[in-house]
């Protein structure tokens, strides 16, 4: 009698009804334009230098069939970060490239085959599956920036804690909310700056750039791809679904919540801002935090949106048996093949 469940269900249903009404009053192009502007406003803006500050090469390591560089970049004044750049030794003069974005964990080292201290990871890969290495082995130049809040980029008060299990997401996100900004906005600003750097490298064909992200990294991948059309193809793994079936259903890190987004559209429509550019979605059958049922609902929505755009051949998906992890059994080759055309 006293439980508020029905009230919250009613709010959701009324909100979805308003989405349909609002969308019906605008052309598809106008609806997309408005959503993009809403996304920029919702995540917040950050000051940015006129150009990415001169990068500093920190190390260069021969890894056999590719070279791994580590560079220091600065995009938002007052902040700097490291990014690994993996360059295949056998490549065309101007080859495709990928912005690879890690999720919760110990940072970019987790996706380039290193331990938290920077030594080689000789153990079987964890849920991130060293996916940046998998991509460079397919002939792609890969940049893997350190996302703020993880690993070496945790706040001073969190340094010394196990970076595999801890982050500074909560403190950073809640503090930024008080300023009317979001951690997603800050992260996206830095990642798009890393994209600027990547696009300017001499090995790169700037017309063939993709993005791949896992979990929280997938959230950032869709935000970047929605706001920057230089990203021609995007892989989202361990993330897609509906707001109702994921972050409203299962406990999640606060960095997944952007104030006001659901008032304008459900998550599949937000991700659909990527269309008609290429999109691949990967989902595990037993993912406990981004449940498969929600992912399948989103996949159905994406397929419909791409068909309406006349771009059905630019959307693909894969559902594999597993938990919250990357598979890559189809995604890696799809991304390499899409960017090679």
Coordinates of C-alpha atoms in Angstrom, one line a residue:
X1 CA 0.0 0.0 0.0
X2 CA 2.8 2.4 0.9
X3 CA 5.4 1.4 -1.7
X4 CA 6.1 4.0 -4.3
X5 CA 6.8 1.5 -7.2
X6 CA 3.6 2.4 -9.1
X7 CA 4.5 6.1 -8.9
X8 CA 7.9 5.6 -10.5
X9 CA 6.5 3.3 -13.1
X10 CA 3.9 6.0 -14.0
X11 CA 6.6 8.7 -14.3
X12 CA 8.5 6.4 -16.7
X13 CA 5.4 5.6 -18.9
X14 CA 4.4 9.3 -19.0
X15 CA 8.0 10.2 -20.0
X16 CA 8.1 7.7 -22.9
X17 CA 4.7 9.0 -24.1
X18 CA 6.1 12.5 -24.2
X19 CA 9.1 11.3 -26.2
X20 CA 6.7 9.9 -28.9
X21 CA 4.7 13.1 -28.9
X22 CA 7.7 15.3 -29.2
X23 CA 9.4 13.2 -31.9
X24 CA 6.2 13.3 -33.9
X25 CA 6.2 17.0 -34.0
X26 CA 9.6 17.4 -35.7
X27 CA 11.4 16.0 -38.7
X28 CA 13.9 13.3 -38.1
X29 CA 16.8 15.7 -38.9
X30 CA 15.4 18.4 -36.5
X31 CA 14.9 15.8 -33.7
X32 CA 18.5 14.6 -34.1
X33 CA 19.8 18.2 -34.1
X34 CA 17.9 19.0 -30.9
X35 CA 19.1 15.8 -29.2
X36 CA 22.7 16.5 -30.0
X37 CA 22.4 20.0 -28.6
X38 CA 20.7 18.6 -25.5
X39 CA 23.5 16.1 -25.0
X40 CA 26.2 18.8 -25.2
X41 CA 24.3 20.8 -22.6
X42 CA 23.5 17.9 -20.3
X43 CA 27.1 16.6 -20.0
X44 CA 28.5 20.1 -19.6
X45 CA 31.3 21.9 -21.4
X46 CA 34.9 22.4 -20.4
X47 CA 37.4 25.0 -21.4
X48 CA 39.8 23.7 -24.1
X49 CA 43.0 25.1 -25.5
X50 CA 42.9 26.3 -29.1
X51 CA 44.8 23.2 -30.0
X52 CA 46.1 20.2 -28.2
X53 CA 49.3 21.2 -26.3
X54 CA 52.5 19.8 -27.8
X55 CA 52.5 16.1 -26.9
X56 CA 55.4 14.6 -25.1
X57 CA 56.7 11.1 -25.9
X58 CA 57.2 9.2 -22.7
X59 CA 58.3 5.8 -24.0
X60 CA 58.6 3.8 -27.1
X61 CA 58.6 0.0 -26.9
X62 CA 59.1 -2.6 -29.7
X63 CA 56.4 -5.2 -29.2
X64 CA 57.2 -7.5 -32.1
X65 CA 54.7 -6.8 -34.8
X66 CA 53.8 -3.4 -33.5
X67 CA 55.3 -0.5 -31.6
X68 CA 53.8 0.8 -28.4
X69 CA 54.3 4.5 -27.6
X70 CA 53.1 6.3 -24.5
X71 CA 52.5 10.0 -24.9
X72 CA 51.5 12.8 -22.6
X73 CA 48.6 15.0 -23.7
X74 CA 46.8 18.0 -22.3
X75 CA 43.4 19.1 -23.5
X76 CA 41.5 20.7 -20.6
X77 CA 43.6 23.4 -18.9
X78 CA 45.0 22.2 -15.6
X79 CA 44.9 18.5 -16.6
X80 CA 47.2 16.2 -18.4
X81 CA 47.0 12.5 -19.1
X82 CA 48.9 9.6 -20.7
X83 CA 47.7 7.7 -23.7
X84 CA 49.2 4.6 -25.3
X85 CA 49.5 4.6 -29.1
X86 CA 49.9 1.2 -30.8
X87 CA 51.2 1.3 -34.3
X88 CA 51.4 -1.8 -36.5
X89 CA 54.8 -2.3 -38.2
X90 CA 53.2 -3.7 -41.4
X91 CA 50.7 -1.1 -42.6
X92 CA 49.8 1.1 -45.5
X93 CA 51.1 4.7 -45.8
X94 CA 47.8 6.0 -44.3
X95 CA 45.9 3.4 -42.3
X96 CA 42.7 3.4 -40.3
X97 CA 42.8 4.1 -36.6
X98 CA 40.7 3.5 -33.5
X99 CA 40.0 5.4 -30.3
X100 CA 39.9 2.6 -27.7
X101 CA 38.2 3.4 -24.4
X102 CA 38.6 1.3 -21.3
X103 CA 35.8 0.8 -18.7
X104 CA 36.1 0.5 -14.9
X105 CA 39.4 -0.9 -13.9
X106 CA 43.0 0.2 -13.7
X107 CA 43.1 2.3 -16.9
X108 CA 44.6 2.1 -20.4
X109 CA 47.2 -0.4 -19.3
X110 CA 44.4 -3.0 -18.9
X111 CA 43.6 -2.9 -22.6
X112 CA 47.2 -2.8 -24.0
X113 CA 48.5 -5.9 -22.3
X114 CA 50.1 -4.4 -19.2
X115 CA 49.8 -4.8 -15.4
X116 CA 48.8 -1.8 -13.3
X117 CA 52.6 -1.0 -12.7
X118 CA 53.3 -1.0 -16.4
X119 CA 55.0 -4.4 -16.6
X120 CA 53.8 -7.0 -19.2
X121 CA 50.6 -8.9 -18.3
X122 CA 51.5 -12.5 -18.9
X123 CA 48.3 -13.9 -17.3
X124 CA 45.2 -14.7 -19.3
X125 CA 43.5 -11.3 -20.0
X126 CA 40.6 -10.2 -17.9
X127 CA 37.2 -8.8 -19.0
X128 CA 38.8 -6.1 -21.2
X129 CA 40.6 -8.9 -23.1
X130 CA 43.6 -6.6 -24.0
X131 CA 41.3 -5.4 -26.8
X132 CA 43.6 -2.6 -28.0
X133 CA 46.2 -5.3 -28.8
X134 CA 43.6 -7.3 -30.7
X135 CA 42.9 -4.2 -32.9
X136 CA 46.5 -3.3 -33.6
X137 CA 47.1 -6.9 -34.7
X138 CA 44.4 -6.3 -37.4
X139 CA 46.4 -3.4 -38.9
X140 CA 44.8 -0.5 -37.0
X141 CA 46.6 2.3 -35.3
X142 CA 45.1 2.4 -31.8
X143 CA 45.1 5.2 -29.2
X144 CA 44.1 4.2 -25.6
X145 CA 43.9 7.2 -23.3
X146 CA 43.8 7.0 -19.5
X147 CA 40.2 8.0 -18.6
X148 CA 40.2 10.4 -15.6
X149 CA 39.2 8.7 -12.3
X150 CA 41.0 5.4 -12.9
X151 CA 44.4 4.0 -12.3
X152 CA 47.1 6.7 -12.1
X153 CA 44.4 9.3 -12.6
X154 CA 42.6 8.7 -9.4
X155 CA 42.5 11.5 -6.8
X156 CA 45.3 11.8 -4.3
X157 CA 43.1 10.5 -1.5
X158 CA 42.5 7.3 -3.5
X159 CA 46.1 6.6 -4.5
X160 CA 47.4 3.5 -2.8
X161 CA 44.1 1.7 -3.1
X162 CA 43.8 -1.3 -5.4
X163 CA 43.2 0.2 -8.9
X164 CA 41.5 -3.0 -10.0
X165 CA 38.7 -2.4 -7.6
X166 CA 38.7 1.3 -6.8
X167 CA 38.2 4.5 -8.7
X168 CA 37.5 8.2 -8.0
X169 CA 34.3 8.2 -9.9
X170 CA 32.0 9.0 -7.0
X171 CA 33.9 12.0 -5.7
X172 CA 34.6 13.5 -9.1
X173 CA 31.1 12.9 -10.4
X174 CA 29.3 14.3 -7.4
X175 CA 31.5 17.4 -7.2
X176 CA 31.1 18.2 -10.9
X177 CA 27.3 17.9 -10.5
X178 CA 27.4 20.8 -8.0
X179 CA 29.0 22.9 -10.8
X180 CA 26.3 21.9 -13.3
X181 CA 28.8 19.6 -15.1
X182 CA 29.3 15.9 -15.4
X183 CA 32.2 13.4 -15.3
X184 CA 31.0 12.2 -18.7
X185 CA 31.4 15.7 -20.0
X186 CA 35.0 16.0 -18.7
X187 CA 35.9 12.6 -20.0
X188 CA 34.4 13.2 -23.4
X189 CA 36.3 16.6 -23.7
X190 CA 39.6 14.8 -23.1
X191 CA 38.8 11.9 -25.4
X192 CA 37.9 14.2 -28.2
X193 CA 41.2 16.0 -27.7
X194 CA 42.9 12.6 -27.9
X195 CA 41.0 12.1 -31.2
X196 CA 42.4 15.4 -32.4
X197 CA 45.9 14.2 -31.7
X198 CA 45.2 10.8 -33.3
X199 CA 43.8 12.4 -36.5
X200 CA 46.9 14.5 -36.9
X201 CA 49.4 11.6 -36.8
X202 CA 51.2 11.0 -40.1
X203 CA 50.3 7.3 -40.1
X204 CA 46.6 8.0 -40.0
X205 CA 44.0 8.3 -42.7
X206 CA 41.7 10.8 -40.8
X207 CA 38.7 9.8 -42.9
X208 CA 38.9 6.2 -41.5
X209 CA 38.7 6.6 -37.7
X210 CA 36.6 4.4 -35.4
X211 CA 35.9 4.0 -31.7
X212 CA 35.5 1.0 -29.5
X213 CA 34.6 1.0 -25.8
X214 CA 33.7 -1.5 -23.1
X215 CA 31.2 -0.9 -20.3
X216 CA 31.7 2.7 -19.1
X217 CA 34.1 3.1 -22.0
X218 CA 31.2 2.2 -24.3
X219 CA 29.1 5.1 -22.8
X220 CA 32.0 7.4 -23.6
X221 CA 32.4 5.9 -27.1
X222 CA 28.7 6.7 -28.0
X223 CA 29.0 10.2 -26.5
X224 CA 32.1 10.9 -28.6
X225 CA 30.6 9.4 -31.8
X226 CA 27.3 11.2 -31.3
X227 CA 29.1 14.5 -31.0
X228 CA 32.0 14.0 -33.5
X229 CA 31.3 12.7 -37.0
X230 CA 35.0 12.0 -37.6
X231 CA 34.2 8.7 -35.9
X232 CA 33.1 6.6 -38.9
X233 CA 32.4 3.3 -37.1
X234 CA 31.7 2.5 -33.5
X235 CA 31.8 -0.7 -31.4
X236 CA 29.9 -0.7 -28.1
X237 CA 30.3 -3.8 -25.9
X238 CA 29.0 -4.5 -22.4
X239 CA 26.8 -1.4 -22.3
X240 CA 23.9 -1.0 -24.7
X241 CA 20.4 -1.4 -23.4
X242 CA 17.6 0.9 -22.2
X243 CA 17.9 3.1 -19.2
X244 CA 15.0 1.3 -17.6
X245 CA 16.6 -2.1 -18.1
X246 CA 20.1 -1.2 -17.0
X247 CA 21.0 1.7 -14.7
X248 CA 17.5 2.0 -13.4
X249 CA 17.3 -1.8 -12.7
X250 CA 20.7 -2.6 -11.4
X251 CA 23.0 -0.7 -9.0
X252 CA 25.6 1.2 -11.1
X253 CA 28.5 3.7 -10.6
X254 CA 27.2 7.2 -10.4
X255 CA 29.1 8.2 -13.5
X256 CA 26.5 6.4 -15.6
X257 CA 23.8 8.9 -14.7
X258 CA 23.5 12.2 -16.6
X259 CA 20.8 14.5 -15.3
X260 CA 17.9 15.0 -17.6
X261 CA 18.7 12.6 -20.4
X262 CA 15.7 10.4 -19.9
X263 CA 13.4 13.4 -20.0
X264 CA 14.3 13.7 -23.7
X265 CA 14.9 10.2 -25.0
X266 CA 15.5 6.6 -24.0
X267 CA 19.1 5.3 -24.4
X268 CA 18.6 3.5 -27.7
X269 CA 17.5 6.8 -29.3
X270 CA 20.5 8.6 -27.8
X271 CA 22.8 5.9 -29.2
X272 CA 21.0 6.1 -32.5
X273 CA 22.5 9.6 -33.0
X274 CA 25.4 7.6 -34.4
X275 CA 23.3 6.5 -37.4
X276 CA 23.7 6.3 -40.3
X277 CA 27.4 5.8 -39.6
X278 CA 28.4 2.2 -38.8
X279 CA 27.6 0.7 -35.4
X280 CA 28.3 -2.7 -33.9
X281 CA 26.8 -3.8 -30.6
X282 CA 28.1 -6.8 -28.5
X283 CA 26.2 -8.2 -25.6
X284 CA 26.7 -11.2 -23.3
X285 CA 23.9 -13.6 -22.4
X286 CA 24.6 -13.5 -18.6
X287 CA 25.8 -9.9 -18.1
X288 CA 24.6 -9.1 -14.6
X289 CA 24.8 -5.3 -14.8
X290 CA 23.8 -4.7 -18.4
X291 CA 21.2 -7.5 -18.8
X292 CA 20.8 -9.3 -22.1
X293 CA 17.0 -8.7 -22.2
X294 CA 17.6 -5.0 -22.2
X295 CA 20.4 -5.3 -24.7
X296 CA 18.1 -7.2 -27.1
X297 CA 15.5 -4.5 -26.8
X298 CA 18.1 -1.9 -27.7
X299 CA 19.4 -4.1 -30.6
X300 CA 15.9 -4.3 -32.0
X301 CA 15.6 -0.5 -31.8
X302 CA 18.9 0.0 -33.5
X303 CA 18.0 -2.3 -36.3
X304 CA 14.8 -0.4 -36.9
X305 CA 16.5 3.0 -36.8
X306 CA 19.2 1.9 -39.3
X307 CA 16.5 0.4 -41.7
X308 CA 14.7 3.7 -41.5
X309 CA 17.9 5.5 -42.5
X310 CA 18.4 3.2 -45.4
X311 CA 21.6 2.0 -43.8
X312 CA 20.6 -1.5 -42.6
X313 CA 24.0 -2.9 -43.8
X314 CA 25.9 -0.5 -41.4
X315 CA 24.5 -2.1 -38.3
X316 CA 25.5 -5.4 -36.8
X317 CA 25.4 -7.2 -33.5
X318 CA 26.7 -10.2 -31.7
X319 CA 25.3 -11.9 -28.6
X320 CA 27.7 -14.4 -27.0
X321 CA 27.7 -16.7 -24.0
X322 CA 29.4 -14.9 -21.2
X323 CA 29.2 -12.3 -18.4
X324 CA 30.2 -8.7 -18.2
X325 CA 33.2 -9.0 -20.6
X326 CA 34.4 -8.5 -24.1
X327 CA 34.2 -11.3 -26.6
X328 CA 35.4 -9.6 -29.8
X329 CA 34.8 -12.8 -31.8
X330 CA 33.0 -10.8 -34.5
X331 CA 33.5 -7.2 -33.4
X332 CA 37.3 -6.9 -34.0
X333 CA 37.1 -8.1 -37.6
X334 CA 33.9 -6.0 -38.2
X335 CA 35.7 -2.8 -37.1
X336 CA 38.8 -3.5 -39.1
X337 CA 36.9 -4.5 -42.2
X338 CA 34.5 -1.5 -41.9
X339 CA 37.4 1.0 -41.6
X340 CA 39.4 -0.6 -44.3
X341 CA 36.7 0.0 -47.0

